[in-house]
Amino acid sequence: MSNGSKQPVILLENVEKVYKTKAGPLRVLKGVNLEINEGEFVAVVGPSGSGKSTLINMITGIDRPTSGEVHVAGQRLTNMGENAIAKWRGANVGVVFQFFQLLPTLTVLENVMMPMHYVGSYKGQRRERAMELLELVDLPDVANKYPSQISGGQQQRAAIARALANNPKVLVGDEPTGNLDMVSAGIMFALFEDLVSQGTTIVMVTHDRDLAGQIPRVEEVRDGQIVPHEEVDERLVARSVE
Ligand SMILES: Nc1ncnc2c1ncn2[C@@H]1O[C@H](COP(=O)(O)OP(=O)(O)OP(=O)(O)O)[C@@H](O)[C@H]1O
Ligand SMILES: [Mg+2]
């Protein structure tokens, strides 16, 4: 810690993932090595079925590698139990998916407050904290509505607010702006950039080539492997020339 050498906040070493399917074993991640430092903003691109979501699930501990090592936010995930991982995730990692995120029986505000209860953070000020987060994602008016009463894009923004509830070191998104119109996506992108400038590390999968083009580091997953930077498919990333 204090020896001055900077540890990556995300480290995947030779990660393999093999799913058992009816048709036999399916090798989805084929020896992935990935090092991401604190405060980096990384886009993950690649064709459908290449293994992006599987890779993201390794970083959040939602799924486990068949072999290899995963270290995130100072924690080795590969030897932890389910409950310990869930607790660790709640305190350290914010996760945003494209669909199915909010609990339908809780209001938007209660959804945003939920991770705070789980980790025991922001005691006595959870409601205020959650309202601040809803303002940050431009949703001040729907706090007391239920997810079924708001649009898909509003739900996704509420899910982003919830992912930020415990001020996570690492924010991971699997197409976190996939349901948003251009204006909302722009607002969320500015928020992500702001978080990165404050030291948050962000890794997000995107199929949006314009969005990928605005993200400083792009990694392409192809057939279960990360391709070298010089071989990244230009069709997946629109770099604007200035
Ligand atoms: N739980 C699972 N069991 C079996 N096979 C799986 C499982 N999860 C994913 N796969 C398979 O692994 C491969 C990679 O899937 P993954 O979801 O990681 O792709 P992706 O790159 O995220 O694709 P998309 O862009 O469509 O979201 C696919 O062939 C998929 O069918
Ligand atoms: Mg996916």
PDB file of C-alpha atoms and ligand atoms in Angstrom:
ATOM      1  CA  MET A   1       0.000   0.000   0.000  1.00  0.00           C
ATOM      2  CA  SER A   2       2.527   2.583   1.128  1.00  0.00           C
ATOM      3  CA  ASN A   3       5.475   1.428  -0.993  1.00  0.00           C
ATOM      4  CA  GLY A   4       4.407   3.728  -3.807  1.00  0.00           C
ATOM      5  CA  SER A   5       3.802   0.990  -6.356  1.00  0.00           C
ATOM      6  CA  LYS A   6       0.341   1.383  -7.808  1.00  0.00           C
ATOM      7  CA  GLN A   7      -1.814  -1.732  -7.725  1.00  0.00           C
ATOM      8  CA  PRO A   8      -4.378  -1.995 -10.498  1.00  0.00           C
ATOM      9  CA  VAL A   9      -7.915  -1.665  -9.176  1.00  0.00           C
ATOM     10  CA  ILE A  10      -9.029  -4.459 -11.528  1.00  0.00           C
ATOM     11  CA  LEU A  11      -6.740  -7.373 -12.352  1.00  0.00           C
ATOM     12  CA  LEU A  12      -7.737 -10.452 -14.333  1.00  0.00           C
ATOM     13  CA  GLU A  13      -5.083 -13.102 -14.811  1.00  0.00           C
ATOM     14  CA  ASN A  14      -5.544 -15.832 -17.358  1.00  0.00           C
ATOM     15  CA  VAL A  15      -9.289 -15.992 -16.754  1.00  0.00           C
ATOM     16  CA  GLU A  16     -11.085 -18.911 -18.380  1.00  0.00           C
ATOM     17  CA  LYS A  17     -14.828 -19.464 -18.298  1.00  0.00           C
ATOM     18  CA  VAL A  18     -16.368 -22.680 -19.505  1.00  0.00           C
ATOM     19  CA  TYR A  19     -20.148 -23.111 -19.349  1.00  0.00           C
ATOM     20  CA  LYS A  20     -21.642 -26.572 -19.240  1.00  0.00           C
ATOM     21  CA  THR A  21     -24.320 -26.817 -21.900  1.00  0.00           C
ATOM     22  CA  LYS A  22     -26.417 -29.651 -23.271  1.00  0.00           C
ATOM     23  CA  ALA A  23     -24.202 -29.671 -26.322  1.00  0.00           C
ATOM     24  CA  GLY A  24     -21.125 -30.006 -24.108  1.00  0.00           C
ATOM     25  CA  PRO A  25     -18.670 -27.559 -22.565  1.00  0.00           C
ATOM     26  CA  LEU A  26     -18.718 -24.070 -24.072  1.00  0.00           C
ATOM     27  CA  ARG A  27     -15.464 -22.139 -23.664  1.00  0.00           C
ATOM     28  CA  VAL A  28     -16.534 -18.509 -23.443  1.00  0.00           C
ATOM     29  CA  LEU A  29     -13.479 -16.733 -21.960  1.00  0.00           C
ATOM     30  CA  LYS A  30     -10.183 -18.061 -23.235  1.00  0.00           C
ATOM     31  CA  GLY A  31      -7.419 -16.747 -21.039  1.00  0.00           C
ATOM     32  CA  VAL A  32      -8.292 -13.104 -20.470  1.00  0.00           C
ATOM     33  CA  ASN A  33      -5.653 -10.810 -18.979  1.00  0.00           C
ATOM     34  CA  LEU A  34      -6.767  -7.323 -18.059  1.00  0.00           C
ATOM     35  CA  GLU A  35      -5.293  -4.603 -15.857  1.00  0.00           C
ATOM     36  CA  ILE A  36      -7.222  -1.424 -15.106  1.00  0.00           C
ATOM     37  CA  ASN A  37      -5.927   1.342 -12.874  1.00  0.00           C
ATOM     38  CA  GLU A  38      -7.780   3.606 -10.500  1.00  0.00           C
ATOM     39  CA  GLY A  39      -9.585   6.413 -12.309  1.00  0.00           C
ATOM     40  CA  GLU A  40      -9.518   4.767 -15.722  1.00  0.00           C
ATOM     41  CA  PHE A  41     -12.566   4.921 -17.983  1.00  0.00           C
ATOM     42  CA  VAL A  42     -12.721   1.802 -20.150  1.00  0.00           C
ATOM     43  CA  ALA A  43     -15.168   0.802 -22.863  1.00  0.00           C
ATOM     44  CA  VAL A  44     -15.656  -2.878 -23.648  1.00  0.00           C
ATOM     45  CA  VAL A  45     -16.780  -3.497 -27.214  1.00  0.00           C
ATOM     46  CA  GLY A  46     -17.146  -6.540 -29.411  1.00  0.00           C
ATOM     47  CA  PRO A  47     -19.669  -8.574 -31.340  1.00  0.00           C
ATOM     48  CA  SER A  48     -22.706 -10.180 -29.785  1.00  0.00           C
ATOM     49  CA  GLY A  49     -21.800 -13.446 -28.091  1.00  0.00           C
ATOM     50  CA  SER A  50     -18.086 -12.635 -27.854  1.00  0.00           C
ATOM     51  CA  GLY A  51     -18.070 -12.796 -24.033  1.00  0.00           C
ATOM     52  CA  LYS A  52     -18.440  -9.158 -22.899  1.00  0.00           C
ATOM     53  CA  SER A  53     -21.173  -9.758 -20.323  1.00  0.00           C
ATOM     54  CA  THR A  54     -19.360 -12.846 -19.081  1.00  0.00           C
ATOM     55  CA  LEU A  55     -16.235 -10.746 -18.611  1.00  0.00           C
ATOM     56  CA  ILE A  56     -18.180  -8.023 -16.789  1.00  0.00           C
ATOM     57  CA  ASN A  57     -19.695 -10.671 -14.497  1.00  0.00           C
ATOM     58  CA  MET A  58     -16.178 -11.789 -13.540  1.00  0.00           C
ATOM     59  CA  ILE A  59     -15.310  -8.238 -12.444  1.00  0.00           C
ATOM     60  CA  THR A  60     -18.439  -7.840 -10.296  1.00  0.00           C
ATOM     61  CA  GLY A  61     -18.154 -11.351  -8.846  1.00  0.00           C
ATOM     62  CA  ILE A  62     -21.662 -12.111 -10.120  1.00  0.00           C
ATOM     63  CA  ASP A  63     -20.103 -15.107 -11.859  1.00  0.00           C
ATOM     64  CA  ARG A  64     -16.849 -16.970 -11.222  1.00  0.00           C
ATOM     65  CA  PRO A  65     -14.052 -18.014 -13.512  1.00  0.00           C
ATOM     66  CA  THR A  66     -13.474 -21.689 -14.233  1.00  0.00           C
ATOM     67  CA  SER A  67      -9.782 -20.939 -13.747  1.00  0.00           C
ATOM     68  CA  GLY A  68      -7.588 -17.887 -13.372  1.00  0.00           C
ATOM     69  CA  GLU A  69      -7.492 -15.061 -10.858  1.00  0.00           C
ATOM     70  CA  VAL A  70      -9.656 -11.991 -10.328  1.00  0.00           C
ATOM     71  CA  HIS A  71      -8.685  -9.121  -8.018  1.00  0.00           C
ATOM     72  CA  VAL A  72     -10.945  -6.073  -7.723  1.00  0.00           C
ATOM     73  CA  ALA A  73     -10.699  -3.100  -5.356  1.00  0.00           C
ATOM     74  CA  GLY A  74      -8.022  -4.794  -3.277  1.00  0.00           C
ATOM     75  CA  GLN A  75      -9.920  -8.056  -2.927  1.00  0.00           C
ATOM     76  CA  ARG A  76      -9.139 -11.461  -4.364  1.00  0.00           C
ATOM     77  CA  LEU A  77     -12.552 -12.696  -5.489  1.00  0.00           C
ATOM     78  CA  THR A  78     -11.621 -16.198  -6.492  1.00  0.00           C
ATOM     79  CA  ASN A  79     -11.558 -17.628  -2.961  1.00  0.00           C
ATOM     80  CA  MET A  80     -14.580 -15.832  -1.508  1.00  0.00           C
ATOM     81  CA  GLY A  81     -17.998 -17.273  -0.658  1.00  0.00           C
ATOM     82  CA  GLU A  82     -21.245 -15.985  -2.153  1.00  0.00           C
ATOM     83  CA  ASN A  83     -22.302 -13.945   0.862  1.00  0.00           C
ATOM     84  CA  ALA A  84     -18.913 -12.359   1.333  1.00  0.00           C
ATOM     85  CA  ILE A  85     -18.821 -11.404  -2.353  1.00  0.00           C
ATOM     86  CA  ALA A  86     -22.315  -9.886  -2.198  1.00  0.00           C
ATOM     87  CA  LYS A  87     -21.337  -7.805   0.816  1.00  0.00           C
ATOM     88  CA  TRP A  88     -18.039  -6.769  -0.736  1.00  0.00           C
ATOM     89  CA  ARG A  89     -19.814  -5.824  -3.986  1.00  0.00           C
ATOM     90  CA  GLY A  90     -22.368  -3.679  -2.182  1.00  0.00           C
ATOM     91  CA  ALA A  91     -19.631  -1.624  -0.578  1.00  0.00           C
ATOM     92  CA  ASN A  92     -17.199  -1.382  -3.476  1.00  0.00           C
ATOM     93  CA  VAL A  93     -18.820  -1.898  -6.844  1.00  0.00           C
ATOM     94  CA  GLY A  94     -21.790  -0.245  -8.525  1.00  0.00           C
ATOM     95  CA  VAL A  95     -23.444  -2.326 -11.229  1.00  0.00           C
ATOM     96  CA  VAL A  96     -25.808  -1.157 -13.966  1.00  0.00           C
ATOM     97  CA  PHE A  97     -27.446  -3.483 -16.465  1.00  0.00           C
ATOM     98  CA  GLN A  98     -29.510  -2.734 -19.525  1.00  0.00           C
ATOM     99  CA  PHE A  99     -32.720  -4.363 -18.244  1.00  0.00           C
ATOM    100  CA  PHE A 100     -34.335  -5.768 -15.111  1.00  0.00           C
ATOM    101  CA  GLN A 101     -32.825  -3.697 -12.427  1.00  0.00           C
ATOM    102  CA  LEU A 102     -35.225  -2.114  -9.992  1.00  0.00           C
ATOM    103  CA  LEU A 103     -37.231  -3.985  -7.392  1.00  0.00           C
ATOM    104  CA  PRO A 104     -40.871  -3.536  -8.433  1.00  0.00           C
ATOM    105  CA  THR A 105     -42.297  -3.420  -4.904  1.00  0.00           C
ATOM    106  CA  LEU A 106     -40.116  -0.494  -3.805  1.00  0.00           C
ATOM    107  CA  THR A 107     -40.456   3.128  -4.876  1.00  0.00           C
ATOM    108  CA  VAL A 108     -37.671   4.698  -6.907  1.00  0.00           C
ATOM    109  CA  LEU A 109     -36.360   6.417  -3.782  1.00  0.00           C
ATOM    110  CA  GLU A 110     -36.455   3.172  -1.792  1.00  0.00           C
ATOM    111  CA  ASN A 111     -34.646   1.379  -4.595  1.00  0.00           C
ATOM    112  CA  VAL A 112     -31.851   3.941  -4.483  1.00  0.00           C
ATOM    113  CA  MET A 113     -31.627   3.679  -0.677  1.00  0.00           C
ATOM    114  CA  MET A 114     -31.550  -0.107  -0.646  1.00  0.00           C
ATOM    115  CA  PRO A 115     -27.796  -0.674  -1.091  1.00  0.00           C
ATOM    116  CA  MET A 116     -27.150   1.696   1.824  1.00  0.00           C
ATOM    117  CA  HIS A 117     -29.168  -0.499   4.192  1.00  0.00           C
ATOM    118  CA  TYR A 118     -27.419  -3.567   2.944  1.00  0.00           C
ATOM    119  CA  VAL A 119     -23.939  -2.205   3.611  1.00  0.00           C
ATOM    120  CA  GLY A 120     -24.888  -0.078   6.622  1.00  0.00           C
ATOM    121  CA  SER A 121     -23.734   3.194   5.093  1.00  0.00           C
ATOM    122  CA  TYR A 122     -25.118   6.746   5.298  1.00  0.00           C
ATOM    123  CA  LYS A 123     -27.055   6.050   8.496  1.00  0.00           C
ATOM    124  CA  GLY A 124     -29.455   8.866   9.371  1.00  0.00           C
ATOM    125  CA  GLN A 125     -29.070  10.514   5.977  1.00  0.00           C
ATOM    126  CA  ARG A 126     -30.076   7.841   3.512  1.00  0.00           C
ATOM    127  CA  ARG A 127     -33.134   9.645   2.219  1.00  0.00           C
ATOM    128  CA  GLU A 128     -31.158  12.856   1.620  1.00  0.00           C
ATOM    129  CA  ARG A 129     -28.349  10.941  -0.058  1.00  0.00           C
ATOM    130  CA  ALA A 130     -30.829   9.111  -2.308  1.00  0.00           C
ATOM    131  CA  MET A 131     -32.562  12.367  -3.268  1.00  0.00           C
ATOM    132  CA  GLU A 132     -29.187  13.894  -4.166  1.00  0.00           C
ATOM    133  CA  LEU A 133     -28.445  10.929  -6.382  1.00  0.00           C
ATOM    134  CA  LEU A 134     -31.827  11.209  -8.094  1.00  0.00           C
ATOM    135  CA  GLU A 135     -31.072  14.847  -8.812  1.00  0.00           C
ATOM    136  CA  LEU A 136     -27.711  13.844 -10.226  1.00  0.00           C
ATOM    137  CA  VAL A 137     -29.425  11.585 -12.779  1.00  0.00           C
ATOM    138  CA  ASP A 138     -32.031  14.244 -13.512  1.00  0.00           C
ATOM    139  CA  LEU A 139     -34.940  12.362 -11.927  1.00  0.00           C
ATOM    140  CA  PRO A 140     -36.067  14.601  -9.093  1.00  0.00           C
ATOM    141  CA  ASP A 141     -39.782  14.128  -9.729  1.00  0.00           C
ATOM    142  CA  VAL A 142     -40.272  10.376  -9.703  1.00  0.00           C
ATOM    143  CA  ALA A 143     -38.832   9.532  -6.278  1.00  0.00           C
ATOM    144  CA  ASN A 144     -42.107   8.241  -4.898  1.00  0.00           C
ATOM    145  CA  LYS A 145     -43.289   6.390  -7.976  1.00  0.00           C
ATOM    146  CA  TYR A 146     -42.906   2.677  -8.528  1.00  0.00           C
ATOM    147  CA  PRO A 147     -40.715   1.360 -11.351  1.00  0.00           C
ATOM    148  CA  SER A 148     -43.773   0.242 -13.355  1.00  0.00           C
ATOM    149  CA  GLN A 149     -44.999   3.856 -13.355  1.00  0.00           C
ATOM    150  CA  ILE A 150     -41.918   5.317 -15.049  1.00  0.00           C
ATOM    151  CA  SER A 151     -40.354   4.822 -18.482  1.00  0.00           C
ATOM    152  CA  GLY A 152     -37.564   2.387 -19.362  1.00  0.00           C
ATOM    153  CA  GLY A 153     -35.087   5.227 -19.683  1.00  0.00           C
ATOM    154  CA  GLN A 154     -36.121   6.646 -16.310  1.00  0.00           C
ATOM    155  CA  GLN A 155     -35.724   3.196 -14.774  1.00  0.00           C
ATOM    156  CA  GLN A 156     -32.250   2.948 -16.194  1.00  0.00           C
ATOM    157  CA  ARG A 157     -31.286   6.326 -14.764  1.00  0.00           C
ATOM    158  CA  ALA A 158     -32.721   5.310 -11.391  1.00  0.00           C
ATOM    159  CA  ALA A 159     -30.587   2.171 -11.608  1.00  0.00           C
ATOM    160  CA  ILE A 160     -27.524   4.342 -12.226  1.00  0.00           C
ATOM    161  CA  ALA A 161     -28.410   6.383  -9.122  1.00  0.00           C
ATOM    162  CA  ARG A 162     -28.766   3.170  -7.136  1.00  0.00           C
ATOM    163  CA  ALA A 163     -25.397   1.897  -8.394  1.00  0.00           C
ATOM    164  CA  LEU A 164     -23.821   5.075  -6.973  1.00  0.00           C
ATOM    165  CA  ALA A 165     -25.541   4.754  -3.583  1.00  0.00           C
ATOM    166  CA  ASN A 166     -22.447   3.705  -1.656  1.00  0.00           C
ATOM    167  CA  ASN A 167     -20.022   5.859  -3.603  1.00  0.00           C
ATOM    168  CA  PRO A 168     -18.360   2.828  -5.207  1.00  0.00           C
ATOM    169  CA  LYS A 169     -14.688   2.684  -6.166  1.00  0.00           C
ATOM    170  CA  VAL A 170     -15.612   0.809  -9.310  1.00  0.00           C
ATOM    171  CA  LEU A 171     -18.653   1.343 -11.524  1.00  0.00           C
ATOM    172  CA  VAL A 172     -19.438  -1.405 -13.998  1.00  0.00           C
ATOM    173  CA  GLY A 173     -22.096  -1.160 -16.682  1.00  0.00           C
ATOM    174  CA  ASP A 174     -23.423  -3.632 -19.198  1.00  0.00           C
ATOM    175  CA  GLU A 175     -24.889  -1.248 -21.762  1.00  0.00           C
ATOM    176  CA  PRO A 176     -25.890   1.195 -19.006  1.00  0.00           C
ATOM    177  CA  THR A 177     -27.136   3.763 -21.501  1.00  0.00           C
ATOM    178  CA  GLY A 178     -28.782   1.289 -23.876  1.00  0.00           C
ATOM    179  CA  ASN A 179     -32.321   2.460 -23.082  1.00  0.00           C
ATOM    180  CA  LEU A 180     -31.660   6.186 -23.092  1.00  0.00           C
ATOM    181  CA  ASP A 181     -32.429   8.851 -25.640  1.00  0.00           C
ATOM    182  CA  MET A 182     -29.470  10.896 -26.864  1.00  0.00           C
ATOM    183  CA  VAL A 183     -29.973  13.747 -24.413  1.00  0.00           C
ATOM    184  CA  SER A 184     -30.250  11.474 -21.370  1.00  0.00           C
ATOM    185  CA  ALA A 185     -27.316   9.391 -22.583  1.00  0.00           C
ATOM    186  CA  GLY A 186     -25.302  12.599 -22.855  1.00  0.00           C
ATOM    187  CA  ILE A 187     -26.214  13.626 -19.316  1.00  0.00           C
ATOM    188  CA  MET A 188     -25.232  10.182 -18.000  1.00  0.00           C
ATOM    189  CA  PHE A 189     -21.984  10.269 -19.935  1.00  0.00           C
ATOM    190  CA  ALA A 190     -21.104  13.650 -18.413  1.00  0.00           C
ATOM    191  CA  LEU A 191     -21.872  12.189 -14.989  1.00  0.00           C
ATOM    192  CA  PHE A 192     -19.564   9.231 -15.672  1.00  0.00           C
ATOM    193  CA  GLU A 193     -16.783  11.578 -16.782  1.00  0.00           C
ATOM    194  CA  ASP A 194     -17.262  13.579 -13.620  1.00  0.00           C
ATOM    195  CA  LEU A 195     -16.991  10.448 -11.474  1.00  0.00           C
ATOM    196  CA  VAL A 196     -13.839   9.380 -13.325  1.00  0.00           C
ATOM    197  CA  SER A 197     -12.272  12.789 -12.699  1.00  0.00           C
ATOM    198  CA  GLN A 198     -12.932  12.182  -8.986  1.00  0.00           C
ATOM    199  CA  GLY A 199     -11.101   8.843  -9.091  1.00  0.00           C
ATOM    200  CA  THR A 200     -13.902   6.358  -9.775  1.00  0.00           C
ATOM    201  CA  THR A 201     -12.936   3.565 -12.145  1.00  0.00           C
ATOM    202  CA  ILE A 202     -15.546   2.842 -14.810  1.00  0.00           C
ATOM    203  CA  VAL A 203     -15.822  -0.154 -17.103  1.00  0.00           C
ATOM    204  CA  MET A 204     -18.773  -0.227 -19.464  1.00  0.00           C
ATOM    205  CA  VAL A 205     -19.907  -2.434 -22.287  1.00  0.00           C
ATOM    206  CA  THR A 206     -21.331  -0.497 -25.184  1.00  0.00           C
ATOM    207  CA  HIS A 207     -22.525  -1.251 -28.708  1.00  0.00           C
ATOM    208  CA  ASP A 208     -22.669   2.481 -29.413  1.00  0.00           C
ATOM    209  CA  ARG A 209     -19.632   3.321 -31.520  1.00  0.00           C
ATOM    210  CA  ASP A 210     -19.940   7.068 -30.952  1.00  0.00           C
ATOM    211  CA  LEU A 211     -20.013   6.552 -27.206  1.00  0.00           C
ATOM    212  CA  ALA A 212     -17.068   4.136 -27.344  1.00  0.00           C
ATOM    213  CA  GLY A 213     -15.182   6.742 -29.357  1.00  0.00           C
ATOM    214  CA  GLN A 214     -15.445   9.221 -26.485  1.00  0.00           C
ATOM    215  CA  ILE A 215     -14.035   6.810 -23.912  1.00  0.00           C
ATOM    216  CA  PRO A 216     -10.272   7.072 -23.426  1.00  0.00           C
ATOM    217  CA  ARG A 217      -9.502   3.337 -23.372  1.00  0.00           C
ATOM    218  CA  VAL A 218     -11.281   0.747 -25.479  1.00  0.00           C
ATOM    219  CA  GLU A 219     -10.899  -3.018 -25.148  1.00  0.00           C
ATOM    220  CA  GLU A 220     -12.421  -5.331 -27.718  1.00  0.00           C
ATOM    221  CA  VAL A 221     -13.526  -8.824 -26.782  1.00  0.00           C
ATOM    222  CA  ARG A 222     -13.479 -11.180 -29.737  1.00  0.00           C
ATOM    223  CA  ASP A 223     -14.262 -14.846 -29.407  1.00  0.00           C
ATOM    224  CA  GLY A 224     -13.486 -14.890 -25.689  1.00  0.00           C
ATOM    225  CA  GLN A 225     -10.231 -12.999 -25.856  1.00  0.00           C
ATOM    226  CA  ILE A 226      -9.132  -9.382 -25.600  1.00  0.00           C
ATOM    227  CA  VAL A 227      -7.599  -8.301 -28.870  1.00  0.00           C
ATOM    228  CA  PRO A 228      -4.420  -6.188 -28.986  1.00  0.00           C
ATOM    229  CA  HIS A 229      -5.143  -2.459 -29.245  1.00  0.00           C
ATOM    230  CA  GLU A 230      -3.753  -2.157 -32.770  1.00  0.00           C
ATOM    231  CA  GLU A 231      -6.203  -4.834 -33.926  1.00  0.00           C
ATOM    232  CA  VAL A 232      -9.393  -3.292 -32.488  1.00  0.00           C
ATOM    233  CA  ASP A 233     -12.103  -3.290 -35.155  1.00  0.00           C
ATOM    234  CA  GLU A 234     -12.509   0.330 -36.275  1.00  0.00           C
ATOM    235  CA  ARG A 235     -16.160  -0.259 -37.047  1.00  0.00           C
ATOM    236  CA  LEU A 236     -16.839  -0.605 -33.309  1.00  0.00           C
ATOM    237  CA  VAL A 237     -15.297   2.725 -32.297  1.00  0.00           C
ATOM    238  CA  ALA A 238     -15.903   6.119 -33.890  1.00  0.00           C
ATOM    239  CA  ARG A 239     -12.918   8.281 -32.978  1.00  0.00           C
ATOM    240  CA  SER A 240     -13.572  11.877 -33.884  1.00  0.00           C
ATOM    241  CA  VAL A 241     -10.557  13.586 -35.435  1.00  0.00           C
ATOM    242  CA  GLU A 242      -9.845  17.012 -33.979  1.00  0.00           C
TER     243      GLU A 242
HETATM  244  N1  LIG B   1     -25.021 -19.060 -18.193  1.00  0.00           N
HETATM  245  C1  LIG B   1     -24.651 -19.468 -19.411  1.00  0.00           C
HETATM  246  N2  LIG B   1     -24.711 -20.766 -19.770  1.00  0.00           N
HETATM  247  C2  LIG B   1     -24.335 -21.176 -20.985  1.00  0.00           C
HETATM  248  N3  LIG B   1     -23.854 -20.364 -21.939  1.00  0.00           N
HETATM  249  C3  LIG B   1     -23.764 -19.058 -21.661  1.00  0.00           C
HETATM  250  C4  LIG B   1     -24.167 -18.539 -20.389  1.00  0.00           C
HETATM  251  N4  LIG B   1     -23.968 -17.202 -20.380  1.00  0.00           N
HETATM  252  C5  LIG B   1     -23.486 -16.914 -21.611  1.00  0.00           C
HETATM  253  N5  LIG B   1     -23.357 -18.009 -22.379  1.00  0.00           N
HETATM  254  C6  LIG B   1     -22.826 -18.073 -23.749  1.00  0.00           C
HETATM  255  O1  LIG B   1     -21.550 -17.477 -23.734  1.00  0.00           O
HETATM  256  C7  LIG B   1     -21.318 -16.725 -24.925  1.00  0.00           C
HETATM  257  C8  LIG B   1     -20.956 -15.301 -24.556  1.00  0.00           C
HETATM  258  O2  LIG B   1     -22.079 -14.677 -23.964  1.00  0.00           O
HETATM  259  P1  LIG B   1     -22.051 -13.176 -23.428  1.00  0.00           P
HETATM  260  O3  LIG B   1     -23.380 -12.932 -22.834  1.00  0.00           O
HETATM  261  O4  LIG B   1     -20.870 -12.981 -22.564  1.00  0.00           O
HETATM  262  O5  LIG B   1     -21.867 -12.373 -24.800  1.00  0.00           O
HETATM  263  P2  LIG B   1     -21.883 -10.796 -25.049  1.00  0.00           P
HETATM  264  O6  LIG B   1     -20.592 -10.445 -25.699  1.00  0.00           O
HETATM  265  O7  LIG B   1     -22.232 -10.085 -23.806  1.00  0.00           O
HETATM  266  O8  LIG B   1     -23.040 -10.628 -26.139  1.00  0.00           O
HETATM  267  P3  LIG B   1     -24.137  -9.430 -26.339  1.00  0.00           P
HETATM  268  O9  LIG B   1     -23.414  -8.331 -27.050  1.00  0.00           O
HETATM  269  O10 LIG B   1     -25.161 -10.065 -27.224  1.00  0.00           O
HETATM  270  O11 LIG B   1     -24.670  -9.032 -25.006  1.00  0.00           O
HETATM  271  C9  LIG B   1     -22.583 -16.867 -25.741  1.00  0.00           C
HETATM  272  O12 LIG B   1     -22.364 -17.897 -26.684  1.00  0.00           O
HETATM  273  C10 LIG B   1     -23.629 -17.262 -24.732  1.00  0.00           C
HETATM  274  O13 LIG B   1     -24.627 -18.044 -25.325  1.00  0.00           O
HETATM  275 MG    MG B   2     -23.896  -8.972 -23.205  1.00  0.00          MG
END
